[in-house]
Amino acid sequence: LNVDTILVNEYLGLTLTGVYVISFFFGTIILVPAVALGKISSTFIAEAWKNKDMKMISDIYFKSSINQLFAALLLYILMVANLHNIISILGQEYEGGEWVIILIALSKLIVSSTGSSVQIIGTSHKFKVQTYSMAVLVLLSVIFYLIFIPLYGITGAALGSLFSISIAALLRVFYLKQSMNLFPYRLVHLKCVAIGLVAFAVGKFIPFLNNNFIDLIIRSSAVSVVFIGLCYLFHITEDMNQIVHKVFKRIKIIR
């Protein structure tokens, strides 16, 4: 888990290692919804394997993928749209860490979009594949870090993480498709990404304000309203729409 930090320290020194680690942690925030949903889905997937219910596994795979993409994409857009605020709040010494945040967060976004692929493999009779996947990830990580860190510094470390993590995650998706005919992606995933681009454009269109905290609130609110609103209108995720319906009902009751 720390091979990137070790190599950044070896090549670039302690100061840039500190910048890299803090920037890296911002990127990992993207995975928070996926971790929570993964713990929930693993129990149902294990039960489905026990009952040999492939339809249920396929449904969980798809729903976990689109729900995690929805949550992770919203967090990613909020983070990238507010990069200037993040760096300003952290301090000038963290300038140059923007691309680390962007690339690490993008790698976690890709992992989130693969849904419960880890849980499906890990609870199946093919659980050993998960070990092979980790071995591939470690090997790719070391190779990419050794190539990119000397060339691009901390941005190179983030680039190495993006390539290695994304390849390992997409290999799991490919394996599930080939061996079990399970695939998480549908047309609705592309619609979600398109809505994300619109929301990001809205966030970048807003002029920069002098006060970072006010800028952060206004920009984040605009992005969230546009993204969640359009996802609701286009029925991107059934679970999110149900939550919105419940909120609307409560508001009516209060009134």
CSV table of C-alpha atoms in Angstrom, one decimal:
chain,number,residue,atom,x,y,z
A,1,LEU,CA,0.0,0.0,0.0
A,2,ASN,CA,2.9,2.4,0.7
A,3,VAL,CA,5.2,1.5,-2.2
A,4,ASP,CA,4.4,4.8,-3.9
A,5,THR,CA,5.2,6.8,-0.8
A,6,ILE,CA,8.5,4.9,-0.3
A,7,LEU,CA,9.6,5.6,-3.9
A,8,VAL,CA,8.5,9.2,-3.9
A,9,ASN,CA,10.6,9.7,-0.7
A,10,GLU,CA,13.5,7.9,-2.3
A,11,TYR,CA,13.5,9.9,-5.5
A,12,LEU,CA,12.1,13.3,-4.5
A,13,GLY,CA,12.7,13.8,-0.7
A,14,LEU,CA,10.6,14.2,2.4
A,15,THR,CA,9.0,17.6,1.5
A,16,LEU,CA,7.4,16.4,-1.7
A,17,THR,CA,6.4,13.1,0.0
A,18,GLY,CA,4.4,15.1,2.5
A,19,VAL,CA,2.7,17.0,-0.3
A,20,TYR,CA,2.0,13.8,-2.2
A,21,VAL,CA,0.5,12.0,0.9
A,22,ILE,CA,-1.9,14.8,1.8
A,23,SER,CA,-3.0,15.2,-1.9
A,24,PHE,CA,-3.4,11.4,-2.1
A,25,PHE,CA,-5.8,11.3,0.9
A,26,PHE,CA,-8.1,13.8,-0.9
A,27,GLY,CA,-8.3,11.4,-3.8
A,28,THR,CA,-9.2,8.4,-1.6
A,29,ILE,CA,-12.4,10.3,-0.4
A,30,ILE,CA,-13.9,9.1,-3.6
A,31,LEU,CA,-13.9,5.5,-2.4
A,32,VAL,CA,-15.9,6.1,0.8
A,33,PRO,CA,-19.3,5.3,-0.7
A,34,ALA,CA,-17.9,2.2,-2.5
A,35,VAL,CA,-16.5,0.8,0.8
A,36,ALA,CA,-19.8,1.3,2.6
A,37,LEU,CA,-21.8,-0.3,-0.2
A,38,GLY,CA,-19.3,-3.1,-0.6
A,39,LYS,CA,-19.7,-4.2,3.0
A,40,ILE,CA,-23.5,-4.3,2.5
A,41,SER,CA,-23.5,-6.1,-0.8
A,42,SER,CA,-21.0,-8.9,0.2
A,43,THR,CA,-23.6,-10.5,2.5
A,44,PHE,CA,-26.3,-10.6,-0.2
A,45,ILE,CA,-23.8,-11.8,-2.8
A,46,ALA,CA,-22.6,-14.7,-0.6
A,47,GLU,CA,-26.2,-15.7,0.0
A,48,ALA,CA,-26.9,-15.6,-3.7
A,49,TRP,CA,-23.9,-17.8,-4.5
A,50,LYS,CA,-25.2,-20.3,-1.9
A,51,ASN,CA,-28.6,-20.4,-3.7
A,52,LYS,CA,-27.0,-20.3,-7.1
A,53,ASP,CA,-29.0,-17.2,-7.9
A,54,MET,CA,-27.1,-15.7,-10.8
A,55,LYS,CA,-29.9,-13.2,-11.6
A,56,MET,CA,-29.6,-11.7,-8.1
A,57,ILE,CA,-25.8,-11.4,-8.4
A,58,SER,CA,-26.2,-9.7,-11.8
A,59,ASP,CA,-28.7,-7.3,-10.3
A,60,ILE,CA,-26.5,-6.5,-7.4
A,61,TYR,CA,-23.5,-6.0,-9.7
A,62,PHE,CA,-25.4,-3.5,-11.9
A,63,LYS,CA,-27.0,-1.6,-9.0
A,64,SER,CA,-23.8,-1.4,-7.0
A,65,SER,CA,-22.0,-0.1,-10.1
A,66,ILE,CA,-24.4,2.6,-11.0
A,67,ASN,CA,-25.0,3.7,-7.4
A,68,GLN,CA,-21.3,3.8,-6.7
A,69,LEU,CA,-20.6,5.7,-10.0
A,70,PHE,CA,-23.3,8.2,-9.1
A,71,ALA,CA,-21.9,8.9,-5.6
A,72,ALA,CA,-18.2,8.8,-6.6
A,73,LEU,CA,-18.8,11.0,-9.7
A,74,LEU,CA,-20.5,13.7,-7.6
A,75,LEU,CA,-17.6,13.7,-5.1
A,76,TYR,CA,-15.1,13.8,-8.0
A,77,ILE,CA,-16.8,16.7,-9.7
A,78,LEU,CA,-17.1,18.6,-6.4
A,79,MET,CA,-13.4,18.0,-5.7
A,80,VAL,CA,-12.1,19.0,-9.2
A,81,ALA,CA,-14.3,22.0,-9.5
A,82,ASN,CA,-13.0,23.3,-6.1
A,83,LEU,CA,-9.3,22.5,-6.6
A,84,HIS,CA,-8.4,26.2,-6.4
A,85,ASN,CA,-10.2,26.4,-3.0
A,86,ILE,CA,-8.6,23.2,-1.7
A,87,ILE,CA,-5.0,24.4,-2.6
A,88,SER,CA,-5.7,27.8,-1.3
A,89,ILE,CA,-6.9,26.5,2.1
A,90,LEU,CA,-4.0,24.0,2.4
A,91,GLY,CA,-1.4,26.6,1.6
A,92,GLN,CA,1.0,27.6,-1.2
A,93,GLU,CA,3.4,24.7,-0.4
A,94,TYR,CA,0.8,22.3,-1.7
A,95,GLU,CA,0.7,23.9,-5.2
A,96,GLY,CA,1.6,21.3,-7.7
A,97,GLY,CA,-0.5,18.7,-5.9
A,98,GLU,CA,-3.5,19.4,-8.0
A,99,TRP,CA,-2.8,16.7,-10.5
A,100,VAL,CA,-2.1,14.2,-7.8
A,101,ILE,CA,-5.7,14.8,-6.5
A,102,ILE,CA,-7.2,14.7,-10.0
A,103,LEU,CA,-5.4,11.4,-11.0
A,104,ILE,CA,-5.7,9.5,-7.7
A,105,ALA,CA,-9.4,10.5,-7.5
A,106,LEU,CA,-9.9,9.4,-11.1
A,107,SER,CA,-8.4,6.0,-10.3
A,108,LYS,CA,-10.8,5.6,-7.3
A,109,LEU,CA,-13.7,6.7,-9.5
A,110,ILE,CA,-12.9,4.0,-12.0
A,111,VAL,CA,-12.7,1.4,-9.2
A,112,SER,CA,-16.1,2.6,-7.8
A,113,SER,CA,-17.7,2.2,-11.2
A,114,THR,CA,-16.8,-1.5,-11.2
A,115,GLY,CA,-19.3,-2.0,-8.4
A,116,SER,CA,-19.2,-5.2,-6.4
A,117,SER,CA,-16.7,-7.0,-8.7
A,118,VAL,CA,-14.3,-7.7,-5.7
A,119,GLN,CA,-17.1,-9.1,-3.6
A,120,ILE,CA,-18.5,-11.3,-6.4
A,121,ILE,CA,-15.1,-12.9,-7.1
A,122,GLY,CA,-14.1,-13.1,-3.4
A,123,THR,CA,-17.3,-14.9,-2.4
A,124,SER,CA,-17.3,-17.2,-5.4
A,125,HIS,CA,-15.6,-20.6,-6.0
A,126,LYS,CA,-13.1,-18.5,-8.1
A,127,PHE,CA,-11.9,-16.6,-5.0
A,128,LYS,CA,-8.2,-17.3,-5.8
A,129,VAL,CA,-8.5,-15.0,-8.8
A,130,GLN,CA,-8.6,-12.1,-6.3
A,131,THR,CA,-5.1,-13.1,-5.1
A,132,TYR,CA,-3.9,-13.1,-8.7
A,133,SER,CA,-5.5,-9.7,-9.2
A,134,MET,CA,-3.6,-8.3,-6.2
A,135,ALA,CA,-0.3,-9.7,-7.5
A,136,VAL,CA,-0.9,-8.1,-10.9
A,137,LEU,CA,-1.7,-4.8,-9.1
A,138,VAL,CA,1.5,-4.9,-7.1
A,139,LEU,CA,3.6,-5.7,-10.1
A,140,LEU,CA,2.1,-3.0,-12.3
A,141,SER,CA,2.4,-0.5,-9.5
A,142,VAL,CA,6.1,-1.0,-9.0
A,143,ILE,CA,6.8,-0.9,-12.8
A,144,PHE,CA,4.7,2.3,-13.4
A,145,TYR,CA,6.2,4.0,-10.3
A,146,LEU,CA,9.7,3.3,-11.4
A,147,ILE,CA,9.0,4.7,-14.9
A,148,PHE,CA,6.9,7.7,-14.0
A,149,ILE,CA,8.3,9.1,-10.7
A,150,PRO,CA,11.7,10.0,-12.1
A,151,LEU,CA,10.0,11.6,-15.2
A,152,TYR,CA,7.2,13.5,-13.6
A,153,GLY,CA,7.7,13.6,-9.8
A,154,ILE,CA,4.7,13.3,-7.6
A,155,THR,CA,2.4,13.7,-10.7
A,156,GLY,CA,4.2,10.6,-12.1
A,157,ALA,CA,3.4,8.7,-8.9
A,158,ALA,CA,-0.3,9.5,-9.2
A,159,LEU,CA,-0.1,8.6,-12.9
A,160,GLY,CA,1.4,5.2,-11.9
A,161,SER,CA,-1.4,4.6,-9.4
A,162,LEU,CA,-4.1,5.6,-12.0
A,163,PHE,CA,-2.7,3.1,-14.6
A,164,SER,CA,-2.1,0.2,-12.2
A,165,ILE,CA,-5.3,0.5,-10.2
A,166,SER,CA,-7.5,1.0,-13.3
A,167,ILE,CA,-6.0,-1.9,-15.2
A,168,ALA,CA,-6.4,-4.3,-12.2
A,169,ALA,CA,-10.0,-3.1,-11.7
A,170,LEU,CA,-10.9,-3.4,-15.4
A,171,LEU,CA,-9.3,-6.9,-15.6
A,172,ARG,CA,-11.7,-8.0,-12.8
A,173,VAL,CA,-14.6,-6.7,-14.9
A,174,PHE,CA,-13.2,-8.5,-18.0
A,175,TYR,CA,-12.8,-11.8,-16.0
A,176,LEU,CA,-16.3,-11.7,-14.7
A,177,LYS,CA,-17.7,-11.1,-18.2
A,178,GLN,CA,-15.6,-13.9,-19.7
A,179,SER,CA,-16.0,-16.5,-17.0
A,180,MET,CA,-19.5,-15.8,-15.5
A,181,ASN,CA,-21.2,-13.6,-18.2
A,182,LEU,CA,-21.6,-10.8,-15.6
A,183,PHE,CA,-21.1,-7.2,-16.8
A,184,PRO,CA,-22.0,-4.0,-14.8
A,185,TYR,CA,-22.1,-1.4,-17.5
A,186,ARG,CA,-25.2,-0.2,-19.3
A,187,LEU,CA,-26.1,2.9,-21.4
A,188,VAL,CA,-27.2,4.6,-18.2
A,189,HIS,CA,-23.6,4.8,-17.1
A,190,LEU,CA,-22.8,6.9,-20.1
A,191,LYS,CA,-25.8,9.1,-19.3
A,192,CYS,CA,-24.4,9.6,-15.7
A,193,VAL,CA,-21.0,10.6,-17.0
A,194,ALA,CA,-22.6,13.0,-19.5
A,195,ILE,CA,-24.6,14.6,-16.7
A,196,GLY,CA,-21.4,14.8,-14.7
A,197,LEU,CA,-19.7,16.8,-17.5
A,198,VAL,CA,-22.6,19.2,-17.6
A,199,ALA,CA,-22.5,19.7,-13.8
A,200,PHE,CA,-18.7,20.2,-14.0
A,201,ALA,CA,-19.1,22.8,-16.7
A,202,VAL,CA,-21.6,24.7,-14.5
A,203,GLY,CA,-19.1,24.6,-11.6
A,204,LYS,CA,-16.3,26.0,-13.7
A,205,PHE,CA,-18.6,28.6,-15.3
A,206,ILE,CA,-19.2,30.3,-11.9
A,207,PRO,CA,-16.7,33.2,-11.5
A,208,PHE,CA,-14.0,32.8,-8.8
A,209,LEU,CA,-14.9,34.6,-5.6
A,210,ASN,CA,-12.4,36.3,-3.3
A,211,ASN,CA,-13.6,34.4,-0.2
A,212,ASN,CA,-12.6,30.7,-0.5
A,213,PHE,CA,-15.3,29.4,1.9
A,214,ILE,CA,-18.1,31.3,0.2
A,215,ASP,CA,-16.8,30.2,-3.2
A,216,LEU,CA,-16.7,26.6,-2.0
A,217,ILE,CA,-20.3,26.7,-0.8
A,218,ILE,CA,-21.8,28.4,-3.8
A,219,ARG,CA,-19.8,26.3,-6.3
A,220,SER,CA,-20.5,23.0,-4.5
A,221,SER,CA,-24.2,23.8,-4.2
A,222,ALA,CA,-24.6,24.6,-7.9
A,223,VAL,CA,-22.8,21.5,-8.9
A,224,SER,CA,-24.8,19.3,-6.5
A,225,VAL,CA,-28.2,20.7,-7.6
A,226,VAL,CA,-27.4,20.3,-11.3
A,227,PHE,CA,-26.0,16.8,-11.0
A,228,ILE,CA,-28.6,15.4,-8.6
A,229,GLY,CA,-31.4,17.2,-10.3
A,230,LEU,CA,-30.5,15.9,-13.8
A,231,CYS,CA,-29.8,12.4,-12.5
A,232,TYR,CA,-33.3,12.4,-10.9
A,233,LEU,CA,-35.0,13.6,-14.1
A,234,PHE,CA,-33.2,11.0,-16.2
A,235,HIS,CA,-33.7,8.2,-13.7
A,236,ILE,CA,-30.0,7.4,-13.5
A,237,THR,CA,-30.4,5.3,-10.3
A,238,GLU,CA,-33.7,4.0,-8.9
A,239,ASP,CA,-32.4,4.0,-5.3
A,240,MET,CA,-31.5,7.7,-5.5
A,241,ASN,CA,-34.9,8.6,-7.0
A,242,GLN,CA,-36.6,6.7,-4.1
A,243,ILE,CA,-34.7,8.7,-1.6
A,244,VAL,CA,-35.7,12.0,-3.3
A,245,HIS,CA,-39.3,10.9,-3.3
A,246,LYS,CA,-39.2,10.2,0.4
A,247,VAL,CA,-37.6,13.7,1.0
A,248,PHE,CA,-40.4,15.3,-1.0
A,249,LYS,CA,-43.1,13.5,0.9
A,250,ARG,CA,-41.6,14.6,4.2
A,251,ILE,CA,-41.5,18.2,3.1
A,252,LYS,CA,-45.2,18.0,2.2
A,253,ILE,CA,-46.0,16.5,5.5
A,254,ILE,CA,-44.1,19.3,7.3
A,255,ARG,CA,-46.0,21.9,5.3
